[in-house]
């Protein structure tokens, strides 16, 4: 009897293992296709707005007409859904004018009071926000993130956030080239339609938005003449997709390719099927090199929490090193940088640590926090301070 039960248990265990292995093999096969891969990388069909209408920003906790929902035309003809978010103190000063306007989606954004407040004040600053995978402009911790961005100066810092193609109300299908085109179109709109000079614009990215932001920065840095922004803040960035999938687990628990990372030949072969590589480690180096070559001022802050279970914080260490290494022709080895960190970084105790690398042209700042997870960090004061620090450095007279 006992032997029969043991045999049965082993039989079902083997069957379960075989089914699990077969399912995993099927998933790997699907991951080699561009369409399935796009759904896994971008998660763009996961809305996470919990039946709320993006055209009613008040349902997300905003004041009446503090947010203007509108669209920006992408350079290839697509329509990008966007929010213009007013800083709260500026809203207070113009509350009666703003609340007198109709609420909801706006087809003629340039006619609105909020747009004119952004366009006509030479002292305003603009954060162009590039969000992470999944959801929309109104999902998760993004709303607290917008408040943290403007908290640095609640009278002067506006935010433009938008959904990439295929996300939310934006039409199309996401791809690396497409998302970069979308981001460049939004920045062009801010510069050319609104009339905000790049020196008053900060590029903010979180998660996959950091990759989009770096691609955008590289594009403008390599123009002739080059275009320099006030600075950039990158929260929870990653080195590239291949490195990310080697460590990534959905919700910190369900691995994708990490079980195969211990088999370099198999993992290397599967990596050849990655369609959108998002090589931020290369882009950050080229961006820094371009600014150093042209003598342009640049300011970059990378922020990551050690308890981020979605994207491990060592990705930021890699990117920081790649940026620092690109500041000179001689370069800086990873070990040299680690030694310099041991000697020069600021230990903030339970708040983490900070390391800055300065050249005559730029400042590259790495902030490693003890806590903050992947998304919660976006609403924390560290974000407000990072924005404040960059705008103040770009123009010390700005208050």
Tab-separated table of N, CA and C in Angstrom, residues 107-174:
chain	number	residue	atom	x	y	z
A	107	UNK	N	-10.102	69.944	-27.102
A	107	UNK	CA	-9.616	69.784	-28.482
A	107	UNK	C	-8.744	70.959	-28.915
A	108	UNK	N	-8.940	72.115	-28.302
A	108	UNK	CA	-8.170	73.318	-28.648
A	108	UNK	C	-7.407	73.774	-27.411
A	109	UNK	N	-6.317	73.106	-27.116
A	109	UNK	CA	-5.615	73.337	-25.856
A	109	UNK	C	-5.024	74.733	-25.761
A	110	UNK	N	-4.642	75.332	-26.889
A	110	UNK	CA	-3.988	76.646	-26.831
A	110	UNK	C	-4.947	77.754	-26.403
A	111	UNK	N	-6.250	77.459	-26.385
A	111	UNK	CA	-7.221	78.469	-25.968
A	111	UNK	C	-7.444	78.480	-24.456
A	112	UNK	N	-6.873	77.510	-23.760
A	112	UNK	CA	-7.163	77.356	-22.344
A	112	UNK	C	-6.285	78.257	-21.474
A	113	UNK	N	-6.828	78.606	-20.318
A	113	UNK	CA	-6.099	79.441	-19.365
A	113	UNK	C	-4.805	78.754	-18.943
A	114	UNK	N	-4.861	77.449	-18.681
A	114	UNK	CA	-3.681	76.712	-18.227
A	114	UNK	C	-2.559	76.791	-19.252
A	115	UNK	N	-2.891	76.632	-20.522
A	115	UNK	CA	-1.883	76.704	-21.576
A	115	UNK	C	-1.229	78.086	-21.607
A	116	UNK	N	-2.036	79.121	-21.473
A	116	UNK	CA	-1.495	80.486	-21.507
A	116	UNK	C	-0.598	80.751	-20.299
A	117	UNK	N	-0.946	80.171	-19.150
A	117	UNK	CA	-0.093	80.322	-17.972
A	117	UNK	C	1.263	79.656	-18.186
A	118	UNK	N	1.270	78.564	-18.922
A	118	UNK	CA	2.517	77.882	-19.249
A	118	UNK	C	3.308	78.660	-20.299
A	119	UNK	N	2.613	79.146	-21.294
A	119	UNK	CA	3.277	79.804	-22.430
A	119	UNK	C	3.805	81.191	-22.096
A	120	UNK	N	3.064	81.956	-21.305
A	120	UNK	CA	3.332	83.394	-21.196
A	120	UNK	C	4.252	83.803	-20.053
A	121	UNK	N	4.547	82.902	-19.127
A	121	UNK	CA	5.393	83.260	-17.992
A	121	UNK	C	6.836	82.840	-18.274
A	122	UNK	N	7.761	83.797	-18.409
A	122	UNK	CA	9.160	83.446	-18.727
A	122	UNK	C	9.894	82.759	-17.582
A	123	UNK	N	9.272	82.693	-16.421
A	123	UNK	CA	9.916	82.058	-15.265
A	123	UNK	C	9.398	80.648	-14.976
A	124	UNK	N	8.448	80.167	-15.756
A	124	UNK	CA	7.942	78.814	-15.499
A	124	UNK	C	8.998	77.782	-15.876
A	125	UNK	N	8.881	76.631	-15.258
A	125	UNK	CA	9.696	75.478	-15.606
A	125	UNK	C	8.754	74.334	-15.962
A	126	UNK	N	9.226	73.476	-16.848
A	126	UNK	CA	8.388	72.386	-17.334
A	126	UNK	C	9.095	71.053	-17.143
A	127	UNK	N	8.373	70.105	-16.523
A	127	UNK	CA	8.833	68.715	-16.437
A	127	UNK	C	8.070	67.911	-17.478
A	128	UNK	N	8.799	67.271	-18.383
A	128	UNK	CA	8.169	66.343	-19.332
A	128	UNK	C	8.358	64.945	-18.761
A	129	UNK	N	7.233	64.327	-18.439
A	129	UNK	CA	7.202	63.082	-17.665
A	129	UNK	C	7.003	61.889	-18.592
A	130	UNK	N	7.880	60.890	-18.474
A	130	UNK	CA	7.797	59.677	-19.286
A	130	UNK	C	7.617	58.489	-18.347
A	131	UNK	N	6.421	57.910	-18.375
A	131	UNK	CA	6.088	56.889	-17.380
A	131	UNK	C	6.605	55.507	-17.763
A	132	UNK	N	6.427	54.579	-16.838
A	132	UNK	CA	6.918	53.224	-17.025
A	132	UNK	C	5.937	52.343	-17.783
A	133	UNK	N	6.206	51.042	-17.766
A	133	UNK	CA	5.357	50.083	-18.467
A	133	UNK	C	4.018	49.945	-17.752
A	134	UNK	N	3.027	49.512	-18.504
A	134	UNK	CA	1.674	49.253	-18.002
A	134	UNK	C	0.966	50.542	-17.603
A	135	UNK	N	-0.348	50.461	-17.625
A	135	UNK	CA	-1.145	51.576	-17.140
A	135	UNK	C	-1.192	52.772	-18.079
A	136	UNK	N	-1.624	53.882	-17.507
A	136	UNK	CA	-1.824	55.116	-18.253
A	136	UNK	C	-1.261	56.278	-17.447
A	137	UNK	N	-1.506	57.494	-17.927
A	137	UNK	CA	-1.053	58.684	-17.202
A	137	UNK	C	-1.679	58.775	-15.812
A	138	UNK	N	-2.807	58.101	-15.606
A	138	UNK	CA	-3.503	58.207	-14.326
A	138	UNK	C	-3.347	57.006	-13.417
A	139	UNK	N	-2.462	56.078	-13.755
A	139	UNK	CA	-2.385	54.814	-13.017
A	139	UNK	C	-1.436	54.859	-11.831
A	140	UNK	N	-1.763	54.064	-10.820
A	140	UNK	CA	-0.863	53.768	-9.718
A	140	UNK	C	-0.293	54.977	-9.014
A	141	UNK	N	1.035	54.958	-8.860
A	141	UNK	CA	1.724	56.014	-8.121
A	141	UNK	C	2.099	57.199	-8.999
A	142	UNK	N	1.577	57.243	-10.219
A	142	UNK	CA	1.931	58.355	-11.104
A	142	UNK	C	1.299	59.662	-10.653
A	143	UNK	N	0.089	59.609	-10.125
A	143	UNK	CA	-0.552	60.842	-9.650
A	143	UNK	C	0.229	61.451	-8.485
A	144	UNK	N	0.606	60.698	-7.447
A	144	UNK	CA	1.474	61.280	-6.413
A	144	UNK	C	2.814	61.755	-6.970
A	145	UNK	N	3.285	61.100	-8.021
A	145	UNK	CA	4.537	61.509	-8.658
A	145	UNK	C	4.426	62.926	-9.223
A	146	UNK	N	3.291	63.240	-9.873
A	146	UNK	CA	3.126	64.583	-10.436
A	146	UNK	C	3.146	65.637	-9.323
A	147	UNK	N	2.545	65.304	-8.198
A	147	UNK	CA	2.528	66.255	-7.077
A	147	UNK	C	3.948	66.466	-6.539
A	148	UNK	N	4.718	65.392	-6.481
A	148	UNK	CA	6.096	65.508	-6.006
A	148	UNK	C	6.934	66.352	-6.956
A	149	UNK	N	6.682	66.240	-8.255
A	149	UNK	CA	7.451	67.006	-9.231
A	149	UNK	C	7.237	68.507	-9.064
A	150	UNK	N	6.000	68.920	-8.875
A	150	UNK	CA	5.719	70.354	-8.768
A	150	UNK	C	5.930	70.886	-7.360
A	151	UNK	N	6.040	69.993	-6.364
A	151	UNK	CA	6.232	70.437	-4.981
A	151	UNK	C	7.527	71.209	-4.804
A	152	UNK	N	8.476	71.020	-5.718
A	152	UNK	CA	9.739	71.734	-5.643
A	152	UNK	C	9.546	73.245	-5.769
A	153	UNK	N	8.519	73.641	-6.506
A	153	UNK	CA	8.167	75.063	-6.639
A	153	UNK	C	6.702	75.109	-7.085
A	154	UNK	N	5.764	75.077	-6.138
A	154	UNK	CA	4.339	74.899	-6.468
A	154	UNK	C	3.676	76.079	-7.159
A	155	UNK	N	4.471	77.059	-7.560
A	155	UNK	CA	3.927	78.167	-8.333
A	155	UNK	C	4.439	78.157	-9.769
A	156	UNK	N	5.555	77.436	-10.004
A	156	UNK	CA	6.245	77.600	-11.285
A	156	UNK	C	6.475	76.323	-12.078
A	157	UNK	N	6.350	75.149	-11.473
A	157	UNK	CA	6.719	73.920	-12.183
A	157	UNK	C	5.474	73.215	-12.728
A	158	UNK	N	5.316	73.273	-14.041
A	158	UNK	CA	4.241	72.568	-14.740
A	158	UNK	C	4.732	71.174	-15.122
A	159	UNK	N	3.782	70.272	-15.372
A	159	UNK	CA	4.122	68.916	-15.817
A	159	UNK	C	3.299	68.556	-17.042
A	160	UNK	N	3.972	68.023	-18.048
A	160	UNK	CA	3.297	67.406	-19.190
A	160	UNK	C	3.597	65.912	-19.126
A	161	UNK	N	2.575	65.094	-19.053
A	161	UNK	CA	2.734	63.648	-19.100
A	161	UNK	C	1.872	63.114	-20.233
A	162	UNK	N	2.256	61.996	-20.796
A	162	UNK	CA	1.542	61.492	-21.975
A	162	UNK	C	1.607	59.975	-22.016
A	163	UNK	N	0.644	59.392	-22.717
A	163	UNK	CA	0.652	57.948	-22.944
A	163	UNK	C	1.286	57.666	-24.300
A	164	UNK	N	2.257	56.755	-24.308
A	164	UNK	CA	2.875	56.352	-25.567
A	164	UNK	C	1.841	55.665	-26.459
A	165	UNK	N	2.178	55.520	-27.706
A	165	UNK	CA	1.289	54.804	-28.634
A	165	UNK	C	0.946	53.412	-28.088
A	166	UNK	N	-0.334	53.082	-28.160
A	166	UNK	CA	-0.791	51.782	-27.670
A	166	UNK	C	-1.166	51.765	-26.209
A	167	UNK	N	-0.846	52.843	-25.474
A	167	UNK	CA	-1.190	52.949	-24.064
A	167	UNK	C	-2.423	53.832	-23.900
A	168	UNK	N	-3.320	53.446	-22.988
A	168	UNK	CA	-4.459	54.300	-22.674
A	168	UNK	C	-5.259	54.697	-23.905
A	169	UNK	N	-5.453	56.007	-24.069
A	169	UNK	CA	-6.234	56.523	-25.197
A	169	UNK	C	-5.372	56.852	-26.417
A	170	UNK	N	-4.092	56.536	-26.370
A	170	UNK	CA	-3.212	56.786	-27.517
A	170	UNK	C	-3.267	55.595	-28.463
A	171	UNK	N	-3.520	55.873	-29.729
A	171	UNK	CA	-3.653	54.807	-30.720
A	171	UNK	C	-2.288	54.251	-31.115
A	172	UNK	N	-2.314	53.031	-31.683
A	172	UNK	CA	-1.094	52.453	-32.222
A	172	UNK	C	-0.597	51.253	-31.448
A	173	UNK	N	0.577	50.793	-31.819
A	173	UNK	CA	1.220	49.637	-31.196
A	173	UNK	C	2.606	50.058	-30.715
A	174	UNK	N	2.970	49.763	-29.476
A	174	UNK	CA	4.260	50.219	-28.956
A	174	UNK	C	5.443	49.480	-29.572
